[in-house]
mmCIF file of N, CA and C in Angstrom:
data_model
loop_
_atom_site.group_PDB
_atom_site.id
_atom_site.type_symbol
_atom_site.label_atom_id
_atom_site.label_comp_id
_atom_site.label_asym_id
_atom_site.label_seq_id
_atom_site.Cartn_x
_atom_site.Cartn_y
_atom_site.Cartn_z
ATOM 1 N N UNK A 961 0.838 -1.179 0.000
ATOM 2 C CA UNK A 961 0.000 0.000 0.000
ATOM 3 C C UNK A 961 0.881 1.239 0.000
ATOM 4 N N UNK A 962 0.483 2.216 -0.781
ATOM 5 C CA UNK A 962 1.292 3.421 -0.850
ATOM 6 C C UNK A 962 0.415 4.652 -0.972
ATOM 7 N N UNK A 963 1.004 5.795 -0.624
ATOM 8 C CA UNK A 963 0.317 7.064 -0.739
ATOM 9 C C UNK A 963 0.499 7.651 -2.127
ATOM 10 N N UNK A 964 -0.093 8.810 -2.323
ATOM 11 C CA UNK A 964 -0.081 9.457 -3.632
ATOM 12 C C UNK A 964 1.333 9.758 -4.100
ATOM 13 N N UNK A 965 2.162 10.356 -3.236
ATOM 14 C CA UNK A 965 3.526 10.720 -3.644
ATOM 15 C C UNK A 965 4.354 9.501 -4.020
ATOM 16 N N UNK A 966 4.239 8.438 -3.235
ATOM 17 C CA UNK A 966 4.979 7.210 -3.525
ATOM 18 C C UNK A 966 4.509 6.609 -4.844
ATOM 19 N N UNK A 967 3.211 6.611 -5.055
ATOM 20 C CA UNK A 967 2.634 6.076 -6.290
ATOM 21 C C UNK A 967 3.149 6.846 -7.508
ATOM 22 N N UNK A 968 3.119 8.176 -7.440
ATOM 23 C CA UNK A 968 3.575 8.991 -8.563
ATOM 24 C C UNK A 968 5.072 8.834 -8.795
ATOM 25 N N UNK A 969 5.842 8.713 -7.715
ATOM 26 C CA UNK A 969 7.283 8.498 -7.840
ATOM 27 C C UNK A 969 7.559 7.177 -8.556
ATOM 28 N N UNK A 970 6.825 6.140 -8.197
ATOM 29 C CA UNK A 970 6.976 4.823 -8.824
ATOM 30 C C UNK A 970 6.657 4.889 -10.322
ATOM 31 N N UNK A 971 5.590 5.571 -10.669
ATOM 32 C CA UNK A 971 5.178 5.686 -12.065
ATOM 33 C C UNK A 971 6.197 6.498 -12.863
ATOM 34 N N UNK A 972 6.727 7.554 -12.255
ATOM 35 C CA UNK A 972 7.709 8.398 -12.943
ATOM 36 C C UNK A 972 9.041 7.689 -13.163
ATOM 37 N N UNK A 973 9.273 6.575 -12.481
ATOM 38 C CA UNK A 973 10.504 5.804 -12.673
ATOM 39 C C UNK A 973 10.484 5.006 -13.975
ATOM 40 N N UNK A 974 9.348 4.931 -14.625
ATOM 41 C CA UNK A 974 9.256 4.203 -15.894
ATOM 42 C C UNK A 974 10.084 4.907 -16.968
ATOM 43 N N UNK A 975 10.775 4.146 -17.809
ATOM 44 C CA UNK A 975 11.483 4.772 -18.930
ATOM 45 C C UNK A 975 10.489 5.526 -19.826
ATOM 46 N N UNK A 976 10.809 6.752 -20.150
ATOM 47 C CA UNK A 976 9.964 7.551 -21.021
ATOM 48 C C UNK A 976 8.894 8.351 -20.317
ATOM 49 N N UNK A 977 8.731 8.178 -19.001
ATOM 50 C CA UNK A 977 7.707 8.920 -18.273
ATOM 51 C C UNK A 977 8.056 10.404 -18.266
ATOM 52 N N UNK A 978 7.128 11.221 -18.688
ATOM 53 C CA UNK A 978 7.353 12.678 -18.712
ATOM 54 C C UNK A 978 6.556 13.388 -17.637
ATOM 55 N N UNK A 979 5.416 12.850 -17.272
ATOM 56 C CA UNK A 979 4.600 13.452 -16.231
ATOM 57 C C UNK A 979 3.533 12.486 -15.774
ATOM 58 N N UNK A 980 3.067 12.677 -14.545
ATOM 59 C CA UNK A 980 2.021 11.820 -13.995
ATOM 60 C C UNK A 980 1.191 12.634 -13.020
ATOM 61 N N UNK A 981 -0.065 12.245 -12.871
ATOM 62 C CA UNK A 981 -0.954 12.921 -11.934
ATOM 63 C C UNK A 981 -2.028 11.958 -11.462
ATOM 64 N N UNK A 982 -2.529 12.223 -10.279
ATOM 65 C CA UNK A 982 -3.708 11.542 -9.777
ATOM 66 C C UNK A 982 -4.819 12.581 -9.824
ATOM 67 N N UNK A 983 -5.893 12.272 -10.549
ATOM 68 C CA UNK A 983 -6.924 13.260 -10.844
ATOM 69 C C UNK A 983 -8.295 12.732 -10.426
ATOM 70 N N UNK A 984 -9.103 13.623 -9.875
ATOM 71 C CA UNK A 984 -10.494 13.312 -9.578
ATOM 72 C C UNK A 984 -11.294 13.639 -10.835
ATOM 73 N N UNK A 985 -11.922 12.635 -11.445
ATOM 74 C CA UNK A 985 -12.577 12.860 -12.723
ATOM 75 C C UNK A 985 -13.932 13.539 -12.599
ATOM 76 N N UNK A 986 -14.468 13.648 -11.400
ATOM 77 C CA UNK A 986 -15.745 14.331 -11.253
ATOM 78 C C UNK A 986 -15.598 15.850 -11.259
ATOM 79 N N UNK A 987 -14.420 16.358 -10.843
ATOM 80 C CA UNK A 987 -14.247 17.811 -10.778
ATOM 81 C C UNK A 987 -13.003 18.306 -11.510
ATOM 82 N N UNK A 988 -12.126 17.416 -11.948
ATOM 83 C CA UNK A 988 -10.933 17.830 -12.678
ATOM 84 C C UNK A 988 -9.810 18.316 -11.800
ATOM 85 N N UNK A 989 -9.832 17.980 -10.521
ATOM 86 C CA UNK A 989 -8.806 18.414 -9.579
ATOM 87 C C UNK A 989 -7.650 17.421 -9.550
ATOM 88 N N UNK A 990 -6.432 17.926 -9.698
ATOM 89 C CA UNK A 990 -5.246 17.077 -9.558
ATOM 90 C C UNK A 990 -4.956 16.928 -8.069
ATOM 91 N N UNK A 991 -5.001 15.705 -7.553
ATOM 92 C CA UNK A 991 -4.730 15.441 -6.145
ATOM 93 C C UNK A 991 -3.238 15.362 -5.884
ATOM 94 N N UNK A 992 -2.470 15.162 -6.933
ATOM 95 C CA UNK A 992 -1.021 15.123 -6.859
ATOM 96 C C UNK A 992 -0.468 15.048 -8.261
ATOM 97 N N UNK A 993 0.740 15.564 -8.450
ATOM 98 C CA UNK A 993 1.348 15.485 -9.780
ATOM 99 C C UNK A 993 2.857 15.425 -9.645
ATOM 100 N N UNK A 994 3.500 14.917 -10.684
ATOM 101 C CA UNK A 994 4.958 14.798 -10.735
ATOM 102 C C UNK A 994 5.405 14.973 -12.176
ATOM 103 N N UNK A 995 6.617 15.462 -12.366
ATOM 104 C CA UNK A 995 7.130 15.658 -13.716
ATOM 105 C C UNK A 995 6.500 16.869 -14.365
ATOM 106 N N UNK A 996 6.543 16.887 -15.675
ATOM 107 C CA UNK A 996 5.993 18.018 -16.420
ATOM 108 C C UNK A 996 4.617 17.678 -16.967
ATOM 109 N N UNK A 997 3.680 18.613 -16.895
ATOM 110 C CA UNK A 997 2.366 18.356 -17.484
ATOM 111 C C UNK A 997 2.418 18.495 -18.998
ATOM 112 N N UNK A 998 1.534 17.812 -19.720
ATOM 113 C CA UNK A 998 1.557 17.843 -21.180
ATOM 114 C C UNK A 998 1.375 19.223 -21.790
ATOM 115 N N UNK A 999 0.610 20.083 -21.156
ATOM 116 C CA UNK A 999 0.317 21.373 -21.778
ATOM 117 C C UNK A 999 0.894 22.552 -21.005
ATOM 118 N N UNK A 1000 1.839 22.312 -20.127
ATOM 119 C CA UNK A 1000 2.480 23.397 -19.409
ATOM 120 C C UNK A 1000 1.879 23.725 -18.063
ATOM 121 N N UNK A 1001 0.601 23.450 -17.845
ATOM 122 C CA UNK A 1001 -0.035 23.744 -16.571
ATOM 123 C C UNK A 1001 -0.740 22.504 -16.039
ATOM 124 N N UNK A 1002 -0.377 22.057 -14.820
ATOM 125 C CA UNK A 1002 -0.991 20.848 -14.275
ATOM 126 C C UNK A 1002 -2.507 20.946 -14.133
ATOM 127 N N UNK A 1003 -3.008 22.141 -13.807
ATOM 128 C CA UNK A 1003 -4.444 22.302 -13.623
ATOM 129 C C UNK A 1003 -5.193 22.087 -14.936
ATOM 130 N N UNK A 1004 -4.674 22.644 -16.028
ATOM 131 C CA UNK A 1004 -5.318 22.475 -17.341
ATOM 132 C C UNK A 1004 -5.277 21.021 -17.786
ATOM 133 N N UNK A 1005 -4.134 20.383 -17.596
ATOM 134 C CA UNK A 1005 -4.007 18.976 -17.985
ATOM 135 C C UNK A 1005 -4.982 18.109 -17.201
ATOM 136 N N UNK A 1006 -5.145 18.381 -15.902
ATOM 137 C CA UNK A 1006 -6.057 17.598 -15.069
ATOM 138 C C UNK A 1006 -7.502 17.762 -15.524
ATOM 139 N N UNK A 1007 -7.902 18.998 -15.801
ATOM 140 C CA UNK A 1007 -9.276 19.259 -16.235
ATOM 141 C C UNK A 1007 -9.557 18.569 -17.569
ATOM 142 N N UNK A 1008 -8.634 18.663 -18.512
ATOM 143 C CA UNK A 1008 -8.845 18.072 -19.830
ATOM 144 C C UNK A 1008 -8.863 16.544 -19.766
ATOM 145 N N UNK A 1009 -7.963 15.958 -18.984
ATOM 146 C CA UNK A 1009 -7.957 14.499 -18.835
ATOM 147 C C UNK A 1009 -9.219 14.025 -18.116
ATOM 148 N N UNK A 1010 -9.679 14.797 -17.141
ATOM 149 C CA UNK A 1010 -10.894 14.435 -16.408
ATOM 150 C C UNK A 1010 -12.108 14.422 -17.328
ATOM 151 N N UNK A 1011 -12.154 15.344 -18.273
ATOM 152 C CA UNK A 1011 -13.275 15.378 -19.214
ATOM 153 C C UNK A 1011 -13.319 14.097 -20.059
ATOM 154 N N UNK A 1012 -12.166 13.651 -20.510
ATOM 155 C CA UNK A 1012 -12.088 12.408 -21.274
ATOM 156 C C UNK A 1012 -12.501 11.209 -20.405
ATOM 157 N N UNK A 1013 -11.999 11.173 -19.177
ATOM 158 C CA UNK A 1013 -12.341 10.085 -18.264
ATOM 159 C C UNK A 1013 -13.839 10.070 -17.974
ATOM 160 N N UNK A 1014 -14.402 11.232 -17.723
ATOM 161 C CA UNK A 1014 -15.834 11.330 -17.421
ATOM 162 C C UNK A 1014 -16.671 10.830 -18.595
ATOM 163 N N UNK A 1015 -16.311 11.224 -19.802
ATOM 164 C CA UNK A 1015 -17.064 10.760 -20.975
ATOM 165 C C UNK A 1015 -17.018 9.242 -21.094
ATOM 166 N N UNK A 1016 -15.867 8.650 -20.835
ATOM 167 C CA UNK A 1016 -15.762 7.197 -20.975
ATOM 168 C C UNK A 1016 -16.607 6.466 -19.946
ATOM 169 N N UNK A 1017 -16.813 7.076 -18.788
ATOM 170 C CA UNK A 1017 -17.618 6.452 -17.742
ATOM 171 C C UNK A 1017 -19.117 6.689 -17.938
ATOM 172 N N UNK A 1018 -19.480 7.815 -18.520
ATOM 173 C CA UNK A 1018 -20.893 8.172 -18.614
ATOM 174 C C UNK A 1018 -21.645 7.508 -19.763
ATOM 175 N N UNK A 1019 -20.953 7.178 -20.818
ATOM 176 C CA UNK A 1019 -21.645 6.693 -22.004
ATOM 177 C C UNK A 1019 -21.500 5.192 -22.176
ATOM 178 N N UNK A 1020 -22.610 4.562 -22.540
ATOM 179 C CA UNK A 1020 -22.680 3.118 -22.666
ATOM 180 C C UNK A 1020 -21.802 2.517 -23.747
ATOM 181 N N UNK A 1021 -21.381 3.323 -24.705
ATOM 182 C CA UNK A 1021 -20.540 2.824 -25.790
ATOM 183 C C UNK A 1021 -19.282 2.149 -25.263
ATOM 184 N N UNK A 1022 -18.771 2.633 -24.139
ATOM 185 C CA UNK A 1022 -17.504 2.141 -23.623
ATOM 186 C C UNK A 1022 -17.659 1.069 -22.557
ATOM 187 N N UNK A 1023 -18.867 0.620 -22.309
ATOM 188 C CA UNK A 1023 -19.090 -0.447 -21.338
ATOM 189 C C UNK A 1023 -19.133 -1.794 -22.039
ATOM 190 N N UNK A 1024 -18.918 -2.820 -21.291
ATOM 191 C CA UNK A 1024 -18.986 -4.175 -21.811
ATOM 192 C C UNK A 1024 -20.406 -4.483 -22.276
ATOM 193 N N UNK A 1025 -20.548 -5.222 -23.378
ATOM 194 C CA UNK A 1025 -21.899 -5.574 -23.841
ATOM 195 C C UNK A 1025 -22.644 -6.462 -22.849
ATOM 196 N N UNK A 1026 -21.932 -7.073 -21.896
ATOM 197 C CA UNK A 1026 -22.562 -7.932 -20.902
ATOM 198 C C UNK A 1026 -23.341 -7.143 -19.859
ATOM 199 N N UNK A 1027 -23.032 -5.848 -19.717
ATOM 200 C CA UNK A 1027 -23.714 -5.019 -18.731
ATOM 201 C C UNK A 1027 -25.160 -4.801 -19.133
ATOM 202 N N UNK A 1028 -26.041 -4.811 -18.139
ATOM 203 C CA UNK A 1028 -27.433 -4.480 -18.400
ATOM 204 C C UNK A 1028 -27.552 -2.975 -18.410
ATOM 205 N N UNK A 1029 -28.072 -2.441 -19.471
ATOM 206 C CA UNK A 1029 -28.276 -0.996 -19.540
ATOM 207 C C UNK A 1029 -29.536 -0.641 -18.770
ATOM 208 N N UNK A 1030 -29.485 0.439 -17.974
ATOM 209 C CA UNK A 1030 -30.709 0.848 -17.287
ATOM 210 C C UNK A 1030 -31.740 1.313 -18.302
ATOM 211 N N UNK A 1031 -33.005 1.176 -17.981
ATOM 212 C CA UNK A 1031 -34.029 1.614 -18.935
ATOM 213 C C UNK A 1031 -33.893 3.106 -19.204
ATOM 214 N N UNK A 1032 -34.087 3.493 -20.459
ATOM 215 C CA UNK A 1032 -33.963 4.888 -20.854
ATOM 216 C C UNK A 1032 -35.273 5.595 -20.557
ATOM 217 N N UNK A 1033 -35.210 6.536 -19.597
ATOM 218 C CA UNK A 1033 -36.410 7.286 -19.260
ATOM 219 C C UNK A 1033 -36.444 8.646 -19.937
ATOM 220 N N UNK A 1034 -35.493 8.889 -20.849
ATOM 221 C CA UNK A 1034 -35.470 10.118 -21.614
ATOM 222 C C UNK A 1034 -34.879 11.298 -20.885
ATOM 223 N N UNK A 1035 -34.301 11.064 -19.706
ATOM 224 C CA UNK A 1035 -33.778 12.185 -18.933
ATOM 225 C C UNK A 1035 -32.324 12.478 -19.229
ATOM 226 N N UNK A 1036 -31.609 11.611 -19.917
ATOM 227 C CA UNK A 1036 -30.222 11.874 -20.294
ATOM 228 C C UNK A 1036 -29.219 11.241 -19.344
ATOM 229 N N UNK A 1037 -27.941 11.254 -19.739
ATOM 230 C CA UNK A 1037 -26.904 10.558 -18.977
ATOM 231 C C UNK A 1037 -26.513 11.256 -17.689
ATOM 232 N N UNK A 1038 -26.873 12.525 -17.485
ATOM 233 C CA UNK A 1038 -26.408 13.255 -16.314
ATOM 234 C C UNK A 1038 -27.269 13.024 -15.075
ATOM 235 N N UNK A 1039 -28.414 12.398 -15.207
ATOM 236 C CA UNK A 1039 -29.302 12.255 -14.074
ATOM 237 C C UNK A 1039 -28.914 11.130 -13.137
ATOM 238 N N UNK A 1040 -28.261 10.128 -13.623
ATOM 239 C CA UNK A 1040 -27.793 9.044 -12.777
ATOM 240 C C UNK A 1040 -26.281 9.049 -12.796
ATOM 241 N N UNK A 1041 -25.667 8.781 -11.631
ATOM 242 C CA UNK A 1041 -24.214 8.763 -11.640
ATOM 243 C C UNK A 1041 -23.706 7.607 -12.490
ATOM 244 N N UNK A 1042 -22.597 7.821 -13.191
ATOM 245 C CA UNK A 1042 -22.038 6.738 -13.996
ATOM 246 C C UNK A 1042 -21.491 5.645 -13.091
ATOM 247 N N UNK A 1043 -21.377 4.432 -13.604
ATOM 248 C CA UNK A 1043 -20.827 3.369 -12.784
ATOM 249 C C UNK A 1043 -19.384 3.661 -12.447
ATOM 250 N N UNK A 1044 -18.961 3.266 -11.268
ATOM 251 C CA UNK A 1044 -17.570 3.471 -10.868
ATOM 252 C C UNK A 1044 -16.666 2.468 -11.551
ATOM 253 N N UNK A 1045 -15.355 2.642 -11.422
ATOM 254 C CA UNK A 1045 -14.406 1.745 -12.069
ATOM 255 C C UNK A 1045 -14.534 0.293 -11.622
ATOM 256 N N UNK A 1046 -15.061 0.050 -10.432
ATOM 257 C CA UNK A 1046 -15.190 -1.324 -9.964
ATOM 258 C C UNK A 1046 -16.388 -2.044 -10.531
ATOM 259 N N UNK A 1047 -17.261 -1.337 -11.227
ATOM 260 C CA UNK A 1047 -18.468 -1.948 -11.765
ATOM 261 C C UNK A 1047 -18.120 -2.926 -12.877
ATOM 262 N N UNK A 1048 -18.917 -3.971 -12.982
ATOM 263 C CA UNK A 1048 -18.700 -4.962 -14.025
ATOM 264 C C UNK A 1048 -18.738 -4.292 -15.394
ATOM 265 N N UNK A 1049 -17.736 -4.537 -16.192
ATOM 266 C CA UNK A 1049 -17.709 -3.997 -17.532
ATOM 267 C C UNK A 1049 -17.288 -2.549 -17.630
ATOM 268 N N UNK A 1050 -17.012 -1.909 -16.488
ATOM 269 C CA UNK A 1050 -16.609 -0.505 -16.506
ATOM 270 C C UNK A 1050 -15.219 -0.381 -17.124
ATOM 271 N N UNK A 1051 -14.911 0.807 -17.579
ATOM 272 C CA UNK A 1051 -13.619 1.089 -18.206
ATOM 273 C C UNK A 1051 -12.497 0.902 -17.184
ATOM 274 N N UNK A 1052 -11.435 0.211 -17.570
ATOM 275 C CA UNK A 1052 -10.270 0.056 -16.705
ATOM 276 C C UNK A 1052 -9.239 1.135 -16.980
ATOM 277 N N UNK A 1053 -8.941 1.331 -18.265
ATOM 278 C CA UNK A 1053 -7.982 2.368 -18.619
ATOM 279 C C UNK A 1053 -8.260 2.889 -20.026
ATOM 280 N N UNK A 1054 -7.690 4.053 -20.315
ATOM 281 C CA UNK A 1054 -7.807 4.680 -21.630
ATOM 282 C C UNK A 1054 -6.409 4.959 -22.141
ATOM 283 N N UNK A 1055 -6.234 4.864 -23.449
ATOM 284 C CA UNK A 1055 -4.957 5.187 -24.068
ATOM 285 C C UNK A 1055 -5.222 6.144 -25.217
ATOM 286 N N UNK A 1056 -4.547 7.283 -25.172
ATOM 287 C CA UNK A 1056 -4.617 8.253 -26.256
ATOM 288 C C UNK A 1056 -3.221 8.326 -26.853
ATOM 289 N N UNK A 1057 -3.127 8.144 -28.155
ATOM 290 C CA UNK A 1057 -1.847 8.130 -28.839
ATOM 291 C C UNK A 1057 -1.697 9.380 -29.688
ATOM 292 N N UNK A 1058 -0.559 10.052 -29.541
ATOM 293 C CA UNK A 1058 -0.223 11.165 -30.418
ATOM 294 C C UNK A 1058 1.049 10.775 -31.174
ATOM 295 N N UNK A 1059 1.527 11.631 -32.022
ATOM 296 C CA UNK A 1059 2.745 11.299 -32.781
ATOM 297 C C UNK A 1059 3.975 11.158 -31.901
ATOM 298 N N UNK A 1060 3.984 11.837 -30.764
ATOM 299 C CA UNK A 1060 5.181 11.821 -29.916
ATOM 300 C C UNK A 1060 4.960 11.220 -28.542
ATOM 301 N N UNK A 1061 3.720 10.920 -28.166
ATOM 302 C CA UNK A 1061 3.480 10.483 -26.785
ATOM 303 C C UNK A 1061 2.269 9.566 -26.672
ATOM 304 N N UNK A 1062 2.207 8.914 -25.513
ATOM 305 C CA UNK A 1062 1.029 8.163 -25.096
ATOM 306 C C UNK A 1062 0.492 8.835 -23.840
ATOM 307 N N UNK A 1063 -0.821 8.897 -23.724
ATOM 308 C CA UNK A 1063 -1.467 9.330 -22.490
ATOM 309 C C UNK A 1063 -2.234 8.118 -21.985
ATOM 310 N N UNK A 1064 -1.893 7.653 -20.802
ATOM 311 C CA UNK A 1064 -2.579 6.521 -20.202
ATOM 312 C C UNK A 1064 -3.375 7.012 -19.010
ATOM 313 N N UNK A 1065 -4.637 6.661 -18.966
ATOM 314 C CA UNK A 1065 -5.491 6.981 -17.838
ATOM 315 C C UNK A 1065 -5.949 5.665 -17.237
ATOM 316 N N UNK A 1066 -5.583 5.428 -15.996
ATOM 317 C CA UNK A 1066 -5.939 4.189 -15.298
ATOM 318 C C UNK A 1066 -6.844 4.518 -14.124
ATOM 319 N N UNK A 1067 -8.058 3.985 -14.129
ATOM 320 C CA UNK A 1067 -9.000 4.247 -13.052
ATOM 321 C C UNK A 1067 -8.595 3.470 -11.808
ATOM 322 N N UNK A 1068 -8.731 4.126 -10.661
ATOM 323 C CA UNK A 1068 -8.325 3.551 -9.376
ATOM 324 C C UNK A 1068 -9.577 3.100 -8.640
ATOM 325 N N UNK A 1069 -9.588 1.834 -8.251
ATOM 326 C CA UNK A 1069 -10.700 1.304 -7.467
ATOM 327 C C UNK A 1069 -10.407 1.546 -5.991
ATOM 328 N N UNK A 1070 -11.400 2.060 -5.288
ATOM 329 C CA UNK A 1070 -11.256 2.272 -3.849
ATOM 330 C C UNK A 1070 -12.419 1.594 -3.149
ATOM 331 N N UNK A 1071 -12.362 1.540 -1.827
ATOM 332 C CA UNK A 1071 -13.418 0.894 -1.066
ATOM 333 C C UNK A 1071 -14.731 1.656 -1.104
ATOM 334 N N UNK A 1072 -14.674 2.945 -1.341
ATOM 335 C CA UNK A 1072 -15.891 3.754 -1.428
ATOM 336 C C UNK A 1072 -16.097 4.163 -2.883
ATOM 337 N N UNK A 1073 -16.990 5.070 -3.126
ATOM 338 C CA UNK A 1073 -17.251 5.509 -4.503
ATOM 339 C C UNK A 1073 -15.978 6.088 -5.109
ATOM 340 N N UNK A 1074 -15.472 5.438 -6.094
ATOM 341 C CA UNK A 1074 -14.190 5.821 -6.678
ATOM 342 C C UNK A 1074 -14.392 6.810 -7.819
ATOM 343 N N UNK A 1075 -13.612 7.886 -7.779
ATOM 344 C CA UNK A 1075 -13.725 8.877 -8.845
ATOM 345 C C UNK A 1075 -12.349 9.412 -9.237
ATOM 346 N N UNK A 1076 -11.320 8.593 -9.059
ATOM 347 C CA UNK A 1076 -9.975 9.061 -9.389
ATOM 348 C C UNK A 1076 -9.310 8.149 -10.407
ATOM 349 N N UNK A 1077 -8.346 8.731 -11.116
ATOM 350 C CA UNK A 1077 -7.561 7.960 -12.071
ATOM 351 C C UNK A 1077 -6.123 8.473 -12.071
ATOM 352 N N UNK A 1078 -5.232 7.603 -12.485
ATOM 353 C CA UNK A 1078 -3.835 7.974 -12.698
ATOM 354 C C UNK A 1078 -3.675 8.362 -14.161
ATOM 355 N N UNK A 1079 -3.011 9.473 -14.407
ATOM 356 C CA UNK A 1079 -2.741 9.928 -15.772
ATOM 357 C C UNK A 1079 -1.226 9.935 -15.954
ATOM 358 N N UNK A 1080 -0.749 9.146 -16.895
ATOM 359 C CA UNK A 1080 0.675 9.091 -17.214
ATOM 360 C C UNK A 1080 0.895 9.618 -18.614
ATOM 361 N N UNK A 1081 1.829 10.515 -18.747
ATOM 362 C CA UNK A 1081 2.242 11.057 -20.038
ATOM 363 C C UNK A 1081 3.578 10.404 -20.353
ATOM 364 N N UNK A 1082 3.613 9.587 -21.407
ATOM 365 C CA UNK A 1082 4.758 8.745 -21.731
ATOM 366 C C UNK A 1082 5.309 9.092 -23.109
ATOM 367 N N UNK A 1083 6.617 9.312 -23.176
ATOM 368 C CA UNK A 1083 7.273 9.585 -24.454
ATOM 369 C C UNK A 1083 7.165 8.348 -25.338
ATOM 370 N N UNK A 1084 6.769 8.542 -26.580
ATOM 371 C CA UNK A 1084 6.519 7.410 -27.477
ATOM 372 C C UNK A 1084 7.806 6.719 -27.932
ATOM 373 N N UNK A 1085 8.896 7.467 -28.057
ATOM 374 C CA UNK A 1085 10.152 6.873 -28.525
ATOM 375 C C UNK A 1085 10.880 6.090 -27.447
ATOM 376 N N UNK A 1086 10.813 6.531 -26.205
ATOM 377 C CA UNK A 1086 11.598 5.888 -25.148
ATOM 378 C C UNK A 1086 10.764 5.068 -24.180
ATOM 379 N N UNK A 1087 9.440 5.211 -24.243
ATOM 380 C CA UNK A 1087 8.582 4.473 -23.328
ATOM 381 C C UNK A 1087 8.096 3.169 -23.931
ATOM 382 N N UNK A 1088 7.611 2.300 -23.062
ATOM 383 C CA UNK A 1088 7.051 1.018 -23.468
ATOM 384 C C UNK A 1088 5.601 0.983 -22.984
ATOM 385 N N UNK A 1089 4.677 1.031 -23.907
ATOM 386 C CA UNK A 1089 3.263 1.115 -23.575
ATOM 387 C C UNK A 1089 2.784 -0.085 -22.752
ATOM 388 N N UNK A 1090 3.190 -1.275 -23.116
ATOM 389 C CA UNK A 1090 2.747 -2.472 -22.396
ATOM 390 C C UNK A 1090 3.254 -2.473 -20.957
ATOM 391 N N UNK A 1091 4.510 -2.149 -20.773
ATOM 392 C CA UNK A 1091 5.082 -2.100 -19.424
ATOM 393 C C UNK A 1091 4.412 -0.995 -18.607
ATOM 394 N N UNK A 1092 4.158 0.143 -19.236
ATOM 395 C CA UNK A 1092 3.508 1.258 -18.540
ATOM 396 C C UNK A 1092 2.101 0.873 -18.086
ATOM 397 N N UNK A 1093 1.364 0.166 -18.913
ATOM 398 C CA UNK A 1093 0.020 -0.267 -18.516
ATOM 399 C C UNK A 1093 0.072 -1.188 -17.312
ATOM 400 N N UNK A 1094 1.018 -2.126 -17.321
ATOM 401 C CA UNK A 1094 1.152 -3.035 -16.180
ATOM 402 C C UNK A 1094 1.554 -2.291 -14.918
ATOM 403 N N UNK A 1095 2.478 -1.356 -15.052
ATOM 404 C CA UNK A 1095 2.932 -0.574 -13.909
ATOM 405 C C UNK A 1095 1.793 0.267 -13.333
ATOM 406 N N UNK A 1096 1.014 0.903 -14.197
ATOM 407 C CA UNK A 1096 -0.122 1.698 -13.715
ATOM 408 C C UNK A 1096 -1.155 0.825 -13.027
ATOM 409 N N UNK A 1097 -1.407 -0.346 -13.579
ATOM 410 C CA UNK A 1097 -2.359 -1.270 -12.948
ATOM 411 C C UNK A 1097 -1.910 -1.619 -11.534
ATOM 412 N N UNK A 1098 -0.628 -1.980 -11.395
ATOM 413 C CA UNK A 1098 -0.104 -2.351 -10.083
ATOM 414 C C UNK A 1098 -0.083 -1.169 -9.122
ATOM 415 N N UNK A 1099 0.307 -0.003 -9.619
ATOM 416 C CA UNK A 1099 0.349 1.192 -8.774
ATOM 417 C C UNK A 1099 -1.057 1.561 -8.296
ATOM 418 N N UNK A 1100 -2.041 1.450 -9.174
ATOM 419 C CA UNK A 1100 -3.424 1.760 -8.802
ATOM 420 C C UNK A 1100 -3.939 0.784 -7.749
ATOM 421 N N UNK A 1101 -3.547 -0.460 -7.821
ATOM 422 C CA UNK A 1101 -3.976 -1.455 -6.829
ATOM 423 C C UNK A 1101 -3.388 -1.183 -5.454
ATOM 424 N N UNK A 1102 -2.154 -0.682 -5.432
ATOM 425 C CA UNK A 1102 -1.470 -0.425 -4.147
ATOM 426 C C UNK A 1102 -1.800 0.938 -3.554
ATOM 427 N N UNK A 1103 -2.370 1.815 -4.340
ATOM 428 C CA UNK A 1103 -2.621 3.171 -3.882
ATOM 429 C C UNK A 1103 -3.635 3.210 -2.734
ATOM 430 N N UNK A 1104 -3.272 3.927 -1.684
ATOM 431 C CA UNK A 1104 -4.157 4.100 -0.540
ATOM 432 C C UNK A 1104 -4.564 5.567 -0.477
ATOM 433 N N UNK A 1105 -5.846 5.810 -0.560
ATOM 434 C CA UNK A 1105 -6.365 7.176 -0.464
ATOM 435 C C UNK A 1105 -7.047 7.343 0.893
ATOM 436 N N UNK A 1106 -6.705 8.402 1.585
ATOM 437 C CA UNK A 1106 -7.295 8.643 2.917
ATOM 438 C C UNK A 1106 -8.246 9.787 2.874
#
C-alpha cells in the first residue's frame, strides 16, 4: 500500500515517463502530480484528462456488452451517476496516442465511490506502452487514499 507521492514516484521511474498525476474525474482536480504536465499547466491537464475520463464512464458505448443498460427514461446521462471503475464492464484504462506520446489513464478502485484515475504522459520513442500499462495497474492497486 502506498500514498499518492509514492505512487507517482513509482510511475515516474518508468522509462519515457514525462509526467504523472492523480486526478479526480468528477471535478478535474489534480490530487497530486509529478514531472511536467503535457500542456504546461498541471491544472489544465487535469481538467482536460478528467473530461475524457468522465465521458468514458458516462456513455454506454464504452461499457462491456454484458452489462445491463438501465431503462432509458429520456432524462439523459447526467441524471444518474455513472458506474464506478469497480463496476462490471466498466472502463479500466484509456490510451490516447499522439505522434510523440502516449497518455494513459488508469482508473483507481477504492473501497468507497471511486472517482480518481492515474494519468501518465509517456514519451513514445523511449517508453514502453505495455510495461507502462502493467505498472499503472499495479500502482493503482497499491494506492491508498485517505
